[in-house]
Coordinates of C-alpha atoms in Angstrom, one line a residue:
X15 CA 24.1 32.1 43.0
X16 CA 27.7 32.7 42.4
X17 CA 29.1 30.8 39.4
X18 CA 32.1 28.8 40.2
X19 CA 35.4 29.9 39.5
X20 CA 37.7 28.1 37.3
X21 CA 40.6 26.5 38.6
X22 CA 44.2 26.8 36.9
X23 CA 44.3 24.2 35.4
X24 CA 41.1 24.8 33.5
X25 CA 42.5 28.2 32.7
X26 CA 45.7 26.0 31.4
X27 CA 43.1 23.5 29.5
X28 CA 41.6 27.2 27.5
X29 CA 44.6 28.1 27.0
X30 CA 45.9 24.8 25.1
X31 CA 42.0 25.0 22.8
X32 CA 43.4 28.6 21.7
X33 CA 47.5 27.3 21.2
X34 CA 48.2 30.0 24.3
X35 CA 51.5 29.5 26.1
X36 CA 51.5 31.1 29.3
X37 CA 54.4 29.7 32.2
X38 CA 53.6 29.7 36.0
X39 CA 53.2 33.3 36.6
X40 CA 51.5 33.9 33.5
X41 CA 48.4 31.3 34.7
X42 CA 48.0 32.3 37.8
X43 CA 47.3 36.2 36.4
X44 CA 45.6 35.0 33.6
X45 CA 42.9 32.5 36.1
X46 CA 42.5 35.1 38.8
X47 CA 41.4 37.9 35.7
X48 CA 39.1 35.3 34.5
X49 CA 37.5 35.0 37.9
X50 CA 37.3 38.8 38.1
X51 CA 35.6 38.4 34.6
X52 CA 32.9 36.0 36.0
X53 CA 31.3 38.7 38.3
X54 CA 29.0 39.8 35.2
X55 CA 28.0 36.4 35.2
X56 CA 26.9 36.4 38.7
X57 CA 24.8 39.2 38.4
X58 CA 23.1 37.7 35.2
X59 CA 22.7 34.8 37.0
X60 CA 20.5 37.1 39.7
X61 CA 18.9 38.7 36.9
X62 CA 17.5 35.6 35.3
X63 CA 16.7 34.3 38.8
X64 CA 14.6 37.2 40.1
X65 CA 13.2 38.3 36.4
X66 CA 13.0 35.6 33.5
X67 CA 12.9 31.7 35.2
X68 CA 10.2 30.1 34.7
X69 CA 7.8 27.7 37.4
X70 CA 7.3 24.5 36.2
X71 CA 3.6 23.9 36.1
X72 CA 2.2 21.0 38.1
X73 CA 0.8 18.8 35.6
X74 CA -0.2 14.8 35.6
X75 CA 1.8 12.1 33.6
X76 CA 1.9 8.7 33.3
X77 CA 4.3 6.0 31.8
X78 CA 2.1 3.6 30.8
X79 CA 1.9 -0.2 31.1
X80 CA -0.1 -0.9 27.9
X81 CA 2.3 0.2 25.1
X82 CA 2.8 -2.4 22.5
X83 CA 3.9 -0.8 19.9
X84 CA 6.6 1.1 22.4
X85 CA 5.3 4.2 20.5
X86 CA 4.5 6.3 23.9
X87 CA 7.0 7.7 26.3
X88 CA 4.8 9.6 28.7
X89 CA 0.3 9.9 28.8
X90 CA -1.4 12.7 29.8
X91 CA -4.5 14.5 29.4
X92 CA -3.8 18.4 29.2
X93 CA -6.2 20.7 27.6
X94 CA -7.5 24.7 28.6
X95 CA -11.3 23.7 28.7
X96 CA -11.8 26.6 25.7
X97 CA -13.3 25.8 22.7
X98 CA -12.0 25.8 19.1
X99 CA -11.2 24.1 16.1
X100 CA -9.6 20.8 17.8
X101 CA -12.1 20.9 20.7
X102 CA -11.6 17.6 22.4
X103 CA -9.4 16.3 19.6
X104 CA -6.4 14.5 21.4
X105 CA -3.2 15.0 19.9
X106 CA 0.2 13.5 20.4
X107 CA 3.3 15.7 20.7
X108 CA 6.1 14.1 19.5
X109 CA 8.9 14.1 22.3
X110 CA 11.8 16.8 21.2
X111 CA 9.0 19.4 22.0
X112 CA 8.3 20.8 25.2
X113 CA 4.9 20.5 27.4
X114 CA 5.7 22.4 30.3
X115 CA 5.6 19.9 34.0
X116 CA 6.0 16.6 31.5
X117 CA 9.1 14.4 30.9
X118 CA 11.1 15.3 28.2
X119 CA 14.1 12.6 27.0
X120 CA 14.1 13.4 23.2
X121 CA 14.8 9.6 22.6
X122 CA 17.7 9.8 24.5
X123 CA 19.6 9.0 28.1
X124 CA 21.5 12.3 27.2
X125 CA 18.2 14.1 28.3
X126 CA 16.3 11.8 30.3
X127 CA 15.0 13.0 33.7
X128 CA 14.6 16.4 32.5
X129 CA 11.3 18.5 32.9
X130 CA 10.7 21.8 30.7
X131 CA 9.1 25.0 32.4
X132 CA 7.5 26.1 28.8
X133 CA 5.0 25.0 26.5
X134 CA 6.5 25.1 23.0
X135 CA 4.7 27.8 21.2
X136 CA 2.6 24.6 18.8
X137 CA 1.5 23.7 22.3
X138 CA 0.1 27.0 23.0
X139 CA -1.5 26.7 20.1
X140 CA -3.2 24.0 19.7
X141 CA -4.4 23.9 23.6
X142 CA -5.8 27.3 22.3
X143 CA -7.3 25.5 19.9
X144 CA -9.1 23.2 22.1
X145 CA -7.1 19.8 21.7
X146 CA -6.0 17.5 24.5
X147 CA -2.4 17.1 25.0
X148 CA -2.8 12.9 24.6
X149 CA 0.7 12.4 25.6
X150 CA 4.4 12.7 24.3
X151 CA 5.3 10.2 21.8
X152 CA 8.7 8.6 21.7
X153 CA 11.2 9.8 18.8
X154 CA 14.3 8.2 18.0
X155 CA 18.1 9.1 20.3
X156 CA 18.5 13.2 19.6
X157 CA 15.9 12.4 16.4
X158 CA 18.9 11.4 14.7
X159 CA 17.9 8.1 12.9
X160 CA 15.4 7.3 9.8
X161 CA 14.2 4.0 11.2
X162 CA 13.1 3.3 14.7
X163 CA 15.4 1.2 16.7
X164 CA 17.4 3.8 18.5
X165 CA 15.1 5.3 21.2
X166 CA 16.8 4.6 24.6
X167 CA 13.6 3.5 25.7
X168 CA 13.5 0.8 22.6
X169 CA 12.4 0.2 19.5
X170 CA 8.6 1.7 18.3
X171 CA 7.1 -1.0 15.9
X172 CA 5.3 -0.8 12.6
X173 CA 1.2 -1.3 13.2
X174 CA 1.2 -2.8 10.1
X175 CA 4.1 -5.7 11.1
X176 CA 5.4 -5.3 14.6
X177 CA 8.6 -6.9 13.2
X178 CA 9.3 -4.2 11.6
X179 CA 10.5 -0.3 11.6
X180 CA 8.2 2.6 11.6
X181 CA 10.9 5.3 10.3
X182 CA 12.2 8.0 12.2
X183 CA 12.3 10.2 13.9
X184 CA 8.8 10.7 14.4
X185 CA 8.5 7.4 15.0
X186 CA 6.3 7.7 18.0
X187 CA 3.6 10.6 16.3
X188 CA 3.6 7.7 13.1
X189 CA 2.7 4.6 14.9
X190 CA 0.2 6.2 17.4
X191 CA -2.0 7.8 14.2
X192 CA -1.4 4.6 11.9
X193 CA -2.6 2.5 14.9
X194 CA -5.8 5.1 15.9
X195 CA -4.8 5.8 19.6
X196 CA -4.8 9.3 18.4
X197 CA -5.5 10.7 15.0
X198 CA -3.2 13.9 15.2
X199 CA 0.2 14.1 16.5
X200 CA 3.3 17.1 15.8
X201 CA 6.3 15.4 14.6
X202 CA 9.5 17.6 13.6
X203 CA 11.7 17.1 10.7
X204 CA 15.2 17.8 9.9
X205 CA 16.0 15.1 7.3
X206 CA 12.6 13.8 6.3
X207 CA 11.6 12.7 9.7
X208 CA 8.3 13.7 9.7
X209 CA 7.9 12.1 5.9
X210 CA 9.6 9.1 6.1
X211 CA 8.1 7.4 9.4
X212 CA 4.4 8.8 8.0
X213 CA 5.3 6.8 4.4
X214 CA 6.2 3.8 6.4
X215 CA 3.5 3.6 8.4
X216 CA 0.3 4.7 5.8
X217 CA -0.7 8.0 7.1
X218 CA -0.2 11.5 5.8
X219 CA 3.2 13.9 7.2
X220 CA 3.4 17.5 5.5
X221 CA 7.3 19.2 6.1
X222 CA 6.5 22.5 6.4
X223 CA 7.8 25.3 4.1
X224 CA 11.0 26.4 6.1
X225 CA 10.4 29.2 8.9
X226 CA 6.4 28.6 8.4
X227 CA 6.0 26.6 11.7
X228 CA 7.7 27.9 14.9
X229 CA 10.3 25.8 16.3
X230 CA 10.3 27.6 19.7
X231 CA 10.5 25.3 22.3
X232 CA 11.7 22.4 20.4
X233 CA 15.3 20.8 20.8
X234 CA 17.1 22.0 17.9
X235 CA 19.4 20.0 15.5
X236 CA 20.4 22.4 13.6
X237 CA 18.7 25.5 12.7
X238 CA 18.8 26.0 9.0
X239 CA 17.3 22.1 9.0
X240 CA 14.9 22.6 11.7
X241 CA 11.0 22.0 10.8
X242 CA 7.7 21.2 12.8
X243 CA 5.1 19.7 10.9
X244 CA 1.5 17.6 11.4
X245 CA 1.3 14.0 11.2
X246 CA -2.6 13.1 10.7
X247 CA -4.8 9.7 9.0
X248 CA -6.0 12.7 6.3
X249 CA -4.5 15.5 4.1
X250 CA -8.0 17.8 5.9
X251 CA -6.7 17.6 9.3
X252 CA -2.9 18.4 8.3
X253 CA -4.2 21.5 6.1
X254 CA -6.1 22.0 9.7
X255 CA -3.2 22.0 12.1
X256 CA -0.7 23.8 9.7
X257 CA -3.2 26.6 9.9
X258 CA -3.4 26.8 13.8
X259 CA 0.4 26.3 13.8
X260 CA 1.8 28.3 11.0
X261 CA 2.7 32.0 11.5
X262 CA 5.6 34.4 13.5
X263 CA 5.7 34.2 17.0
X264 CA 8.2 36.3 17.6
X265 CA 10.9 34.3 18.8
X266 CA 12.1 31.8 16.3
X267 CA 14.9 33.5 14.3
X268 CA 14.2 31.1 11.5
X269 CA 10.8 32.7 10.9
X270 CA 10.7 35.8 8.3
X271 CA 9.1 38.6 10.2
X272 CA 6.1 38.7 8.3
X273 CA 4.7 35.4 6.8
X274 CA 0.6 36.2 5.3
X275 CA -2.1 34.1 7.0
X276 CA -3.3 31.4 4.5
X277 CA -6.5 29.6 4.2
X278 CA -5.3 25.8 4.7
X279 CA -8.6 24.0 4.4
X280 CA -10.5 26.2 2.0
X281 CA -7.3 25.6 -0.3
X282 CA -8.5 21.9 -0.8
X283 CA -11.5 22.3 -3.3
X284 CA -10.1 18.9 -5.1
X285 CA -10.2 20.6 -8.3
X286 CA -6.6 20.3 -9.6
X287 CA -8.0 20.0 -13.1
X288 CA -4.7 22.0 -15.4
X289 CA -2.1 21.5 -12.8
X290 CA 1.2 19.9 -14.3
X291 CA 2.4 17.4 -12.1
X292 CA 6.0 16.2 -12.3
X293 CA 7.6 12.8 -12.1
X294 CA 10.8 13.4 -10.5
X295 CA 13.2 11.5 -12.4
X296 CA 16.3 11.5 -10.4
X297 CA 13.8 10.8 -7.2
X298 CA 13.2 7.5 -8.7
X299 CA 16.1 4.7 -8.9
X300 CA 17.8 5.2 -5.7
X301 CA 20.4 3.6 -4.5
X302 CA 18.4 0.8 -2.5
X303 CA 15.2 1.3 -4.3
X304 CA 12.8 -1.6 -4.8
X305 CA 11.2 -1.5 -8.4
X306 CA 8.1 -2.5 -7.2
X307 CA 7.7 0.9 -4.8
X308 CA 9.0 3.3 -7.8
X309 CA 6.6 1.6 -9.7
X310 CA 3.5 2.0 -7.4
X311 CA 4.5 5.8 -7.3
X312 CA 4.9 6.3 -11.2
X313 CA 1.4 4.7 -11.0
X314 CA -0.1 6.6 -8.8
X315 CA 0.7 10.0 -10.1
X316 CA -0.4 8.6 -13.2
X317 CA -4.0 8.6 -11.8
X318 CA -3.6 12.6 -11.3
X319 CA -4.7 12.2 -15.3
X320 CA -7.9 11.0 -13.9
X321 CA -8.9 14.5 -12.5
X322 CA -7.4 16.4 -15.7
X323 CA -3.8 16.9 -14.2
X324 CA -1.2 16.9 -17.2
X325 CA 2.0 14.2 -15.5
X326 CA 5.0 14.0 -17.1
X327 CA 8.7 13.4 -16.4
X328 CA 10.5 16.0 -14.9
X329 CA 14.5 16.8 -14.3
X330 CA 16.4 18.0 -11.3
X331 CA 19.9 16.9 -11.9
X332 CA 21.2 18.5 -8.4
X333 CA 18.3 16.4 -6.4
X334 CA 21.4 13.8 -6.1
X335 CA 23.5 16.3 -4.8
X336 CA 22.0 18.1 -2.4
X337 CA 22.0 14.9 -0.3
X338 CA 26.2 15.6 0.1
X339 CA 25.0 19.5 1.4
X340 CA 22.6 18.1 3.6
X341 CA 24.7 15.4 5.2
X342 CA 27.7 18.1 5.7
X343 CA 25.4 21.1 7.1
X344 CA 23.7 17.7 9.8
X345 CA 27.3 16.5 10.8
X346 CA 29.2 20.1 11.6
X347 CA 26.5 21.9 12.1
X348 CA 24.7 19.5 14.6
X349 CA 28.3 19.0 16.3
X350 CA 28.4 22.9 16.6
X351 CA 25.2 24.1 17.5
X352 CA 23.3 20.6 18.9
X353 CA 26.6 18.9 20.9
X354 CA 29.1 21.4 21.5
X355 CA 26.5 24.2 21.6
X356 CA 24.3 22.3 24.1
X357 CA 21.1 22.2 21.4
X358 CA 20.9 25.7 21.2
X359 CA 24.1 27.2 20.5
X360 CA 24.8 31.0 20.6
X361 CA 24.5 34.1 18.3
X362 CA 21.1 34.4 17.1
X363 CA 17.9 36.0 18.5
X364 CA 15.1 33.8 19.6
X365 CA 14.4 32.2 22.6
X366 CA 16.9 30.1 24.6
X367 CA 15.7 27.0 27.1
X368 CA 19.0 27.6 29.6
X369 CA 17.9 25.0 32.4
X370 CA 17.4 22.0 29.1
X371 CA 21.1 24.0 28.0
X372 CA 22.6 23.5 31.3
X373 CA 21.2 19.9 32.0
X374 CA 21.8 18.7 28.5
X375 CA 25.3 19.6 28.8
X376 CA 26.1 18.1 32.1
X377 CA 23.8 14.7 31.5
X378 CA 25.1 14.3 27.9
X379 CA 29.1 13.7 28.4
X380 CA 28.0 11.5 31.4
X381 CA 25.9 9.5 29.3
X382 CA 27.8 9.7 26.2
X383 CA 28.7 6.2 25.8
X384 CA 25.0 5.2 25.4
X385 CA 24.5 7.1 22.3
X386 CA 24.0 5.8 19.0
X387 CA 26.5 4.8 16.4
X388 CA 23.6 7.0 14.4
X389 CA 24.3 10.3 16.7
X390 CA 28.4 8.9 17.5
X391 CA 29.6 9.1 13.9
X392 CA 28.4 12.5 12.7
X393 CA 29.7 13.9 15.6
X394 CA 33.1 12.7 15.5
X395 CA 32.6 12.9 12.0
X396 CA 32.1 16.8 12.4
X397 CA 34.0 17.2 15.4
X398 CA 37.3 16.3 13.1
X399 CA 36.2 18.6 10.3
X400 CA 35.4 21.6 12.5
X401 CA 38.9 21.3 13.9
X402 CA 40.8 20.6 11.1
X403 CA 39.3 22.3 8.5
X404 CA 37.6 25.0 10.5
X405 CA 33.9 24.9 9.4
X406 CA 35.3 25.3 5.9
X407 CA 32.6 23.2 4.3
X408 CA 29.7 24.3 6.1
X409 CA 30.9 27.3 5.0
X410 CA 30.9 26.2 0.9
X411 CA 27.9 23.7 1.6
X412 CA 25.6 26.8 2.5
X413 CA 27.2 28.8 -0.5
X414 CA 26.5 26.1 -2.9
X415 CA 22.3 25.8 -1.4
X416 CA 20.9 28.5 -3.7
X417 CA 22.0 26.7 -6.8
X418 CA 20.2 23.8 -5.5
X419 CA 17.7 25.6 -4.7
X420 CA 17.5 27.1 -8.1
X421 CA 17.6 24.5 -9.4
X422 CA 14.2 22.8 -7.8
X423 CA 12.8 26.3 -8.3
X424 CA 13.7 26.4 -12.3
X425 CA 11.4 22.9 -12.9
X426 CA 8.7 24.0 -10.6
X427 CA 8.0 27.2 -12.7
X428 CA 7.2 24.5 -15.3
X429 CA 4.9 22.3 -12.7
X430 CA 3.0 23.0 -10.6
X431 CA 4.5 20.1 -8.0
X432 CA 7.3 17.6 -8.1
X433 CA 6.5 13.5 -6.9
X434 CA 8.8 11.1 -6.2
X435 CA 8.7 8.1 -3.9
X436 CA 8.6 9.5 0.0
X437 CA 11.3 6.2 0.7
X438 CA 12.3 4.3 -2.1
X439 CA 11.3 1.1 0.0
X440 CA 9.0 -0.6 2.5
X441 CA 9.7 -0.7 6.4
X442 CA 11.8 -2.9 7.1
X443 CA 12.7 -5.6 9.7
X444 CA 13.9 -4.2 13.1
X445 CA 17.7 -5.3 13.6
X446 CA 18.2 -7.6 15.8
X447 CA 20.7 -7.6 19.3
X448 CA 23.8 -8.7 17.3
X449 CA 23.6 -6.3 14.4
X450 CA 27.1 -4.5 14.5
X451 CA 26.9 -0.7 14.3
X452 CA 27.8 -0.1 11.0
X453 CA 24.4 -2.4 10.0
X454 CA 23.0 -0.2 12.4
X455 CA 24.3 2.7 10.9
X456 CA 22.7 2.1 7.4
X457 CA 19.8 1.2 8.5
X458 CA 19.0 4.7 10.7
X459 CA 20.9 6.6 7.8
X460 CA 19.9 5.0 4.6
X461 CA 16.2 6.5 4.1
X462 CA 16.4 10.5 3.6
X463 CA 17.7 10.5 -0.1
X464 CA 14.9 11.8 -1.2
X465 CA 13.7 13.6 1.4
X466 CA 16.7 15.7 3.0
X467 CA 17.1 17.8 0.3
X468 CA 14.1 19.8 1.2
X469 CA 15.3 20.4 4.5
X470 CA 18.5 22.3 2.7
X471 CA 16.4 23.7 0.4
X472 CA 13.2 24.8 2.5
X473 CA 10.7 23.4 0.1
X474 CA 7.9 22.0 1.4
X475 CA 6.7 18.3 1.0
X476 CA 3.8 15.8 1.7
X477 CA 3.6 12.3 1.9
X478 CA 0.7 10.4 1.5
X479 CA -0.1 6.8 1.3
X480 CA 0.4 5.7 -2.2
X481 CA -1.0 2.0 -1.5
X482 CA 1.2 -1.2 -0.6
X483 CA 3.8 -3.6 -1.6
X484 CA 3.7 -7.0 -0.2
X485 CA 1.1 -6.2 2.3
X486 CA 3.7 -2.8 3.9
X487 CA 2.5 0.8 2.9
X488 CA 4.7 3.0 0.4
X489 CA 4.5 6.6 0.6
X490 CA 4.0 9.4 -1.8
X491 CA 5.9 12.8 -1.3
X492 CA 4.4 15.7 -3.0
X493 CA 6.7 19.1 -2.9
X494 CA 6.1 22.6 -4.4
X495 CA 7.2 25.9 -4.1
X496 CA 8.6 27.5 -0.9
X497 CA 5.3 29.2 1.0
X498 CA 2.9 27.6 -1.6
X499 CA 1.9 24.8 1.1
X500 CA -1.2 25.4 -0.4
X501 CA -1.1 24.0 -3.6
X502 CA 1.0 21.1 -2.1
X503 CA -2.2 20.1 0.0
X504 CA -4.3 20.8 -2.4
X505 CA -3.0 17.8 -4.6
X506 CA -2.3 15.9 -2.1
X507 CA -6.4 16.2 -1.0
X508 CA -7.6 15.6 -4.5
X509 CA -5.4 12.7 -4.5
X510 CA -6.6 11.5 -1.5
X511 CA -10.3 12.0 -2.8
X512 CA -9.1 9.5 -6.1
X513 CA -8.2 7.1 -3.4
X514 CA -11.7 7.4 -1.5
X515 CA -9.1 7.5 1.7
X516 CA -6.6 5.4 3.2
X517 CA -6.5 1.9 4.9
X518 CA -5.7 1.4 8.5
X519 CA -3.9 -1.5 9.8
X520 CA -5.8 -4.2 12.0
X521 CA -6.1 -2.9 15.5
X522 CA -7.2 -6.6 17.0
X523 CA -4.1 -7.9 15.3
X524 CA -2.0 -5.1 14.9
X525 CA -1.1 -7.3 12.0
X526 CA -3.0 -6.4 8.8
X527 CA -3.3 -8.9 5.6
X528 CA -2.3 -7.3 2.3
X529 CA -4.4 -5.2 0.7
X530 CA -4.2 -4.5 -3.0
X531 CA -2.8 -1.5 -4.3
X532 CA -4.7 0.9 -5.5

């Protein structure tokens, strides 16, 4: 199909971006050679057509009726009839990630109507694993929001109170596993959003070690943020997944080229017995914190003594600055790559969804209105930096990450992991219809402190139930040292083994009483 030509007074529109005068004479040249320019495009156009587009897959969905917690977008029941390690094992997907012939909205009206041709390569693998595709699980607008009020297709509620948040943006994968409708579900992570809805809502979220995972196939925020990881009711079945999922595939150009195959599940012998455990210092105090949760965490690594772990405070002064890169690298690099660069962006290797590139483009300025003051004020945010200072800070944000990451490296030479609280409070209550947007604002915003930093750094993190406060669960995050997932499940199992499990809420009631801590 030929691509449209451009009209002068787009040419004279390009022309004004780049601060090009051109009079009358000078257009008209200029918008005919840039029509003659387009004829490459044509024939790529052809090329893609006859060569590289996919067919979507016929493949049944449903929106269903009986969704209290509002924690599915779309059901289905997908699986390749082999067997494998997740034979019959139903699994949620959380919605940024394709399933070929299903729905995709990614939380938001900016996508919403649109069906992917591919399976994202964690799809492939864990239908070669033998799991059912359970469904897609709602996430929050363009998974940019730490609580769960933001989904265009409303709020997903806590099992534990249905008043009440389940974190984002995995806020779908968190209630559906909390709740037992599934016990595994993929959730991705680019601020703590696999780890913060999973601490809010009891159940166990592992953030990958950066590039571990492919992202392939999922919508991108940005790509030096970008991370897939399990959500699961035990630390076993995320050392399980991780294993199916982690490894190259070839096309994500945040994966090194060669990453060595690792033994998830044999890792967790629970003996952790001479492991130095460290209590996180500046992870503890936040700005928001509630005593009673840092206390419950201090406690609970304290039990690590139990199994003959040595615990002791540790010190990371640039954990409360990393916070600063992360939110600069999420505002103009999101604008850049996720907004103006239609999710993907350009310039790197990997491969590109163009039909989610081209439809995300056209649906998202036609919807933009509708978008969250969450996903409105980065981007105008970044959009004024990019223009006026040029990508400058990105540019001394990413220079500045390896002293961070240093920095978290330096302390865990002397332990073997780092634990802090996961959110440095309990869920809470969903805002209500007049909340004004800057309420709004804090509430999506205010939960990653502790947890965004290893999505700058690439460290990878657990968080795991550490017990409750006033009836709501608090979460534990575990990190360690970058491709040592490993040892990070492995504490996190013997902990979980100390615990003799974790609590699920009250199905009947989807209101449970409150448990004591343990």
């Amino acid at each position: 199909m030929a691509i449209r030509r451009p009209s002068t007074s787009e040419i004279a529109s390009a022309a004004q971006h780049f601060g090009l005068h051109f009079d009358d004479h000078a257009l008209a040249e200029f918008t005919a050679m840039a029509g003659y320019s387009l004829a490459a495009y044509d024939a790529v156009d052809e090329l893609y057509d006859a060569i590289a587009r996919p067919q979507i897959p016929e493949r049944a969905y449903e929106f269903p009726d009986d969704n209290p917690l509002g924690a599915w977008y779309v059901t289905t029941e997908i699986s390749s009839g082999v067997g494998g390690p997740l034979s019959g094992r139903r699994i949620a997907i959380k919605d940024n990630i394709t399933v070929a012939g299903v729905p995709m909205m990614n939380g938001s009206r900016a996508l919403e109507g649109f069906i992917p041709a591919r399976d994202a390569t964690v799809v492939q693998r864990l239908l070669d694993a033998g799991a059912v595709i359970a469904g897609k699980s709602v996430c929050e607008d363009l998974c940019y929001s730490g609580s769960s009020f933001t989904s265009a297709t409303g709020p997903v509620r806590n099992p534990w109170d249905p008043a009440r948040e389940t974190g984002g943006s995995s806020s779908g994968s968190a209630a559906l596993v909390a709740l037992g409708d599934v016990e595994l579900a993929i959730g991705g992570d680019q601020g703590g959003s696999v780890r913060i809805p999973a601490a809010l809502c009891g159940i166990v979220g592992h953030k990958p070690t950066y590039g571990l995972v492919p992202y392939t196939g999922a919508f991108p925020i940005e790509r030096t943020l970008d991370h897939l990881g399990p959500m699961t009711r035990t630390v076993a079945d995320a050392a399980l997944l991780l294993g199916l999922l982690a490894g190259p595939d070839g096309q994500d150009p945040r994966q090194p080229a060669h990453l060595p195959a690792v033994e998830y599940v044999a890792a967790l012998t629970g003996d952790v017995a001479g492991m130095w455990v460290g209590l996180l210092a500046e992870g503890f105090g936040q700005p928001g914190s509630q005593p009673a949760v840092d206390e419950l965490v201090r406690s609970s690594a304290q039990r690590f003594t139990e199994i003959g772990c040595e615990v002791s405070e540790a010190s990371v002064p640039w954990h409360n600055n990393v916070f600063h890169l992360f939110a600069v690298i999420m505002s103009d690099g999101a604008t850049y790559q996720m907004l103006d660069g239609n999710g993907y962006g350009l310039g790197v290797d990997g491969l590109y969804d163009p039909e989610l590139m081209e439809y995300f483009a056209r649906q998202r300025r036609a919807s933009a209105d509708q978008l969250p003051a969450a996903v409105k004020t980065p981007a105008l945010c970044g959009h004024y930096s990019l223009t006026t200072l040029g990508g400058s800070l990105y540019g001394k944000a990413r220079n500045l990450l390896p002293h961070a990451r240093a920095a978290y490296d330096s302390a865990l030479e002397q332990f073997d992991v780092l634990v802090m609280p996961t959110v440095p409070s309990t869920a809470a209550v969903l805002p209500g219809p007049d909340a004004d947007d800057a309420t709004l604002l804090a509430q999506a915003m205010g939960k990653a402190l502790n947890t965004a930093p290893m999505n700058v750094t690439g460290h990878p993190a657990i968080s795991v139930p550490a017990g409750f406060v006033d009836g709501l669960p608090v979460g534990m995050m575990i990190m360690g040292k970058r491709f040592d997932d490993a040892t990070v499940l492995r504490v996190a199992h013997a902990f979980e083994m100390l615990c003799g499990g974790f609590p699920m809420p009250d199905r009947g009631s989807r209101r449970a009483g409150s448990p004591a801590n343990r």
